[in-house]
mmCIF file of C-alpha atoms in Angstrom:
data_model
loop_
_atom_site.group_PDB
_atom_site.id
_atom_site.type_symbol
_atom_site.label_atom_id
_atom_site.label_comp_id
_atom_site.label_asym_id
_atom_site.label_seq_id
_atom_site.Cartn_x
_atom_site.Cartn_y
_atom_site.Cartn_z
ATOM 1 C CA UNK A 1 14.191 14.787 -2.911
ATOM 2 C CA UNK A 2 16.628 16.126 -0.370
ATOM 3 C CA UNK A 3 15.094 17.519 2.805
ATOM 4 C CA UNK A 4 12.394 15.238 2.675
ATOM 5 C CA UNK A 5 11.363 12.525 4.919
ATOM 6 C CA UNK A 6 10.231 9.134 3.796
ATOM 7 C CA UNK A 7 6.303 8.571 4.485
ATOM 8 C CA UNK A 8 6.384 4.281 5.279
ATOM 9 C CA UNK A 9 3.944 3.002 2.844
ATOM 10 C CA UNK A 10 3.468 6.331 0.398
ATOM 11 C CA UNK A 11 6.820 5.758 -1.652
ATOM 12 C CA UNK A 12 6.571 2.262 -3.038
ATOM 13 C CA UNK A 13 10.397 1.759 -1.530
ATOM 14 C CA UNK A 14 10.157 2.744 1.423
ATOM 15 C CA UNK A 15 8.075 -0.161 3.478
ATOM 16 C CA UNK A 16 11.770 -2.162 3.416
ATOM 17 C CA UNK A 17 12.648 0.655 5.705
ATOM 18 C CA UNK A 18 12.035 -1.479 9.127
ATOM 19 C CA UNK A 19 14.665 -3.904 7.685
ATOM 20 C CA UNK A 20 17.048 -1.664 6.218
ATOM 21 C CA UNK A 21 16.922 0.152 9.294
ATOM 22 C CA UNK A 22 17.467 -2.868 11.381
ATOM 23 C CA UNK A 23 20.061 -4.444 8.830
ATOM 24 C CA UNK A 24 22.210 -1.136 9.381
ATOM 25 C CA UNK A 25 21.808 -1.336 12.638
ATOM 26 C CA UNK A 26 23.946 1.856 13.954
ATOM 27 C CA UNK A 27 27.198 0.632 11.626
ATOM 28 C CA UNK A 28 27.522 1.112 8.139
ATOM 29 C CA UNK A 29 26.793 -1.322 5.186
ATOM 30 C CA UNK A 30 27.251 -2.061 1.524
ATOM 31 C CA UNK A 31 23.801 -2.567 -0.733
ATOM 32 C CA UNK A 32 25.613 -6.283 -1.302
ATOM 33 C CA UNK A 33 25.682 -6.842 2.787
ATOM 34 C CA UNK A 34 22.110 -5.711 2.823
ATOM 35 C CA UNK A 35 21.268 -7.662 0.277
ATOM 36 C CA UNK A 36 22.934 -11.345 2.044
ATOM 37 C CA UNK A 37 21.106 -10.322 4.861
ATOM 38 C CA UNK A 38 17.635 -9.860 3.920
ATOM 39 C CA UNK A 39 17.652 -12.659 1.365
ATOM 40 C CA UNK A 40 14.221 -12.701 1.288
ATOM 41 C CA UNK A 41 13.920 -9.823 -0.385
ATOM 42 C CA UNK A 42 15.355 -9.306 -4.171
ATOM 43 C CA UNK A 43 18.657 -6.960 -4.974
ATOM 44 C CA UNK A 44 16.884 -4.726 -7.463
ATOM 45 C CA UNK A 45 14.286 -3.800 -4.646
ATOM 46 C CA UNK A 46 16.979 -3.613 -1.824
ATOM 47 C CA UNK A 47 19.492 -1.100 -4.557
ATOM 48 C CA UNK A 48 15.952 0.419 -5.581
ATOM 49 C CA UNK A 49 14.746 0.995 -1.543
ATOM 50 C CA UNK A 50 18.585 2.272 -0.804
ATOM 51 C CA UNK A 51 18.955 4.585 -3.322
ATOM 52 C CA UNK A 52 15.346 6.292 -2.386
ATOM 53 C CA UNK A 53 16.440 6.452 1.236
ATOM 54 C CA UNK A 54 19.605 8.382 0.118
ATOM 55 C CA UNK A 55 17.779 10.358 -2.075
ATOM 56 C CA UNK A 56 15.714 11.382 0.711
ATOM 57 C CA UNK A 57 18.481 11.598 3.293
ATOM 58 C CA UNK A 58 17.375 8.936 5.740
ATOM 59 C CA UNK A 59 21.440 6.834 4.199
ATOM 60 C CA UNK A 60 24.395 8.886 3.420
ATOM 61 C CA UNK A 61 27.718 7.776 2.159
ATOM 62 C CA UNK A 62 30.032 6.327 4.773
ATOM 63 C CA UNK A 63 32.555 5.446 2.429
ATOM 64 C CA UNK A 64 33.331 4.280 -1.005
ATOM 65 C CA UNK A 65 36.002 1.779 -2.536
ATOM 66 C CA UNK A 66 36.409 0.130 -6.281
ATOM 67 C CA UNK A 67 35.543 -3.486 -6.628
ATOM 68 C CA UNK A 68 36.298 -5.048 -9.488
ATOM 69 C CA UNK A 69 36.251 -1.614 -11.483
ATOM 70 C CA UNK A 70 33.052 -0.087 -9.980
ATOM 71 C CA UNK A 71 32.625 1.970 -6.536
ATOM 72 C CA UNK A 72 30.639 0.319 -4.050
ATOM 73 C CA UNK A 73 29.287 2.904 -2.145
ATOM 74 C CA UNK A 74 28.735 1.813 2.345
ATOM 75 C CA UNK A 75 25.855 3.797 3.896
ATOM 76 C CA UNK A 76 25.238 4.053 7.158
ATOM 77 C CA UNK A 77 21.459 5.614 8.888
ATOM 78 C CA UNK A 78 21.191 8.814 9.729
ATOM 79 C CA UNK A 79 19.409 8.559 12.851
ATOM 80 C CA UNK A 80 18.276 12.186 12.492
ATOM 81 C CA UNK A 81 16.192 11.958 9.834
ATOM 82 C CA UNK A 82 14.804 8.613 11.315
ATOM 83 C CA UNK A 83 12.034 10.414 12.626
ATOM 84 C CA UNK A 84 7.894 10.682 12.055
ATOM 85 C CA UNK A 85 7.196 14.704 12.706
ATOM 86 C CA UNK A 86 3.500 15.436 13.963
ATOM 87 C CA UNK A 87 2.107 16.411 10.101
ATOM 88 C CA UNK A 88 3.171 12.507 8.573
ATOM 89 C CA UNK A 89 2.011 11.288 11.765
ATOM 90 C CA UNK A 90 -1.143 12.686 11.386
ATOM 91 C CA UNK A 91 -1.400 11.331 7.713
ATOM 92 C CA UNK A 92 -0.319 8.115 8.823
ATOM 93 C CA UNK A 93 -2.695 4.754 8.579
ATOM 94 C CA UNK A 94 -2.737 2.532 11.675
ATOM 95 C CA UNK A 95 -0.634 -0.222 9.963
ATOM 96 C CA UNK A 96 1.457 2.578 8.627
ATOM 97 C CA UNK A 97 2.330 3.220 12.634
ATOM 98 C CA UNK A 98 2.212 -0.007 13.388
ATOM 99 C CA UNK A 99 5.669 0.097 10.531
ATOM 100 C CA UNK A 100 7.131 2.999 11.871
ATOM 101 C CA UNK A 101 6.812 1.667 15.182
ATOM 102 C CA UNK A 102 8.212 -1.824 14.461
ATOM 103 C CA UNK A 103 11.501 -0.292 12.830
ATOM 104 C CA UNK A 104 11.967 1.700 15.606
ATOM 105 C CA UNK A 105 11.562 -0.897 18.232
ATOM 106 C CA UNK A 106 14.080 -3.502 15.387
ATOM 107 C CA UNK A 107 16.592 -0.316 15.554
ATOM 108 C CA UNK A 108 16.711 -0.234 19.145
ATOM 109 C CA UNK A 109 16.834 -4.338 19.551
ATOM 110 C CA UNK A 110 19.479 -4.569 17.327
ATOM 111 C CA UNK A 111 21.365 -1.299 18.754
ATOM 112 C CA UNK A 112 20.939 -3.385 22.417
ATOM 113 C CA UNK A 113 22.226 -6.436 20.983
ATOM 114 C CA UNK A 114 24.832 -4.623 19.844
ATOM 115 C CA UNK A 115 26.083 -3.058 23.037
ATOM 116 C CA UNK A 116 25.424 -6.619 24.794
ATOM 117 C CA UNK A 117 27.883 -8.203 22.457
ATOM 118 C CA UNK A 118 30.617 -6.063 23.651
ATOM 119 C CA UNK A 119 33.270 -7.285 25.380
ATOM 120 C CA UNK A 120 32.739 -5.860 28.722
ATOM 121 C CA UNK A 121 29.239 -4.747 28.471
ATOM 122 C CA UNK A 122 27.729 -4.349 32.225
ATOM 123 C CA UNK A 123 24.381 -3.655 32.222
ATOM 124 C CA UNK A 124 24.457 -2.456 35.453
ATOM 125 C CA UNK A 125 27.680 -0.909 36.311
ATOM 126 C CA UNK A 126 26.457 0.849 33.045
ATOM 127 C CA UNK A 127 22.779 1.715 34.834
ATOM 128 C CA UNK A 128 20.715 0.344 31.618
ATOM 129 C CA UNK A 129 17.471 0.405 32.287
ATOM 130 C CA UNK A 130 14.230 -0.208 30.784
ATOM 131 C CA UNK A 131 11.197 0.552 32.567
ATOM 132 C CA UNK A 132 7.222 0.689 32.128
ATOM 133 C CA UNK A 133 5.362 3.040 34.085
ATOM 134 C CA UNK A 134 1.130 3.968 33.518
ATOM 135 C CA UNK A 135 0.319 7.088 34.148
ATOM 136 C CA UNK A 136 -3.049 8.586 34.435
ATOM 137 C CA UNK A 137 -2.805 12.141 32.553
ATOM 138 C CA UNK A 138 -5.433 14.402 31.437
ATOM 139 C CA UNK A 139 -4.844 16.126 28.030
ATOM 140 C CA UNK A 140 -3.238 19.465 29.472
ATOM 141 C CA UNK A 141 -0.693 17.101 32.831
ATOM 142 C CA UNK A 142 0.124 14.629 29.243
ATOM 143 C CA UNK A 143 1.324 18.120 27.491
ATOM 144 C CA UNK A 144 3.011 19.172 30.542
ATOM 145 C CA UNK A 145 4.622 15.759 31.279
ATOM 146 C CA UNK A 146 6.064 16.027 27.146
ATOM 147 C CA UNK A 147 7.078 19.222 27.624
ATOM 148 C CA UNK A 148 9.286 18.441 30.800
ATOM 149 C CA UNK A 149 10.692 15.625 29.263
ATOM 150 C CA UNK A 150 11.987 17.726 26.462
ATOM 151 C CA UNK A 151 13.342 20.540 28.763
ATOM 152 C CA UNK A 152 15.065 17.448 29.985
ATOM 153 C CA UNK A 153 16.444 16.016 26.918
ATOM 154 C CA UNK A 154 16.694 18.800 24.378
ATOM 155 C CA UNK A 155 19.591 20.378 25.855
ATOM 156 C CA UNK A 156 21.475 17.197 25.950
ATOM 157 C CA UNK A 157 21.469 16.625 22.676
ATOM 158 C CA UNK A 158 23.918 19.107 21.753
ATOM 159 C CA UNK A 159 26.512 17.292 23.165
ATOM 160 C CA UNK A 160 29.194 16.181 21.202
ATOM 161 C CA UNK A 161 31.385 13.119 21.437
ATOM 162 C CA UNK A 162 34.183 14.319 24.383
ATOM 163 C CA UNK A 163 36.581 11.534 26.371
ATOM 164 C CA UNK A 164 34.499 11.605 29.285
ATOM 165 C CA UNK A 165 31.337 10.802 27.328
ATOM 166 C CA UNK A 166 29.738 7.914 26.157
ATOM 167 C CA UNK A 167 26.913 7.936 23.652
ATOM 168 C CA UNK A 168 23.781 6.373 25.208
ATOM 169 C CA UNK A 169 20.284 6.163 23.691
ATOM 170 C CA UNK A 170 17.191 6.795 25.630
ATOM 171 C CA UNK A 171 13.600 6.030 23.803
ATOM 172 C CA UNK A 172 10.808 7.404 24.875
ATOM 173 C CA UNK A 173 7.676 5.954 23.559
ATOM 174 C CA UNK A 174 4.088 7.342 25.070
ATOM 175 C CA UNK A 175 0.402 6.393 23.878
ATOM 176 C CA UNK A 176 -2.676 5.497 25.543
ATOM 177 C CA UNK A 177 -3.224 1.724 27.103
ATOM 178 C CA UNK A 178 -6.635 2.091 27.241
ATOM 179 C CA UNK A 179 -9.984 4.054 25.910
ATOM 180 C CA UNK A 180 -10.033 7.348 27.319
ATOM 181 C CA UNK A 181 -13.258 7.529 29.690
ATOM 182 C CA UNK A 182 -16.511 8.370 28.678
ATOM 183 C CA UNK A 183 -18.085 11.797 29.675
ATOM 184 C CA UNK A 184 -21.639 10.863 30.853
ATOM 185 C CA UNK A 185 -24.819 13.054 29.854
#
């Protein structure tokens, strides 16, 4: 239904979504381009998986053009409604994160493979970065930390495509690397 978000491994369809995802990779696509380039999957599932993820809003309609009598419809992600809120994270499985994880991390592979192939990609004229930092955080400094980070970012994200801007994409991914410690009696 409109409005809703997929839950990876709840819908039947939807566990293709790391390689649709992927396979759209920021452009748009046909379901017969999808279908050549996951071959290892068959075209009823791949039609079946991307009409569910339109249904649901996670594809819309980038364009549509007759082929041989019937429209063949290109969709393209909507990055948007790419997204795990805290409620289906909660009700996610570990190997349903470990999915929603892995098409995030295939999105953003294929999105820097995609800026690498461009002619005149500089990584660093163009100050690309990718760093890992650990940080020891108690529940209420790991709250704080979040919360800066979205003062940061939020406001940013209303900005709209102007000639002095290019789009970038910045990731942030935070969890634990280790147990938390033990209290002692």
């Amino acid at each position: 239904m409109p409005g809703q978000q997929v839950r990876p491994g709840h819908s039947g369809g939807a566990q293709q979504v790391p390689e649709l995802a992927r396979d759209l990779g920021g452009g748009a696509g046909t379901t017969a381009q999808l279908c050549d380039r996951i071959p290892d999957v068959s075209k009823a599932t791949v039609y079946r998986h991307v009409a569910l993820l339109a249904e649901h809003g996670l594809l819309e309609v980038a364009g549509e053009q007759r082929v041989r009598g019937a429209v063949e419809r290109s969709y393209r992600l909507r990055r948007e409604r790419a997204v795990v809120d805290a409620g289906t994270a909660a009700s996610l499985s570990p190997e349903d994160h470990r999915r929603v994880f892995a098409a995030a991390m295939a999105t953003l592979i294929t999105e820097f493979g995609a800026y690498l192939d461009r002619e005149g990609a500089d990584p660093a004229a163009d100050l690309v970065g990718y760093r890992q930092h650990a940080v020891w955080l108690g529940e209420e400094e790991r709250a704080e930390l979040i919360e800066e980070l979205r003062a940061a970012i939020l406001p940013r994200l209303a900005y709209g495509p102007a000639p002095h801007r290019t789009r970038h994409l910045l990731s942030p991914i935070l969890f634990p690397a280790e147990e938390p410690p033990r209290e002692t009696p």
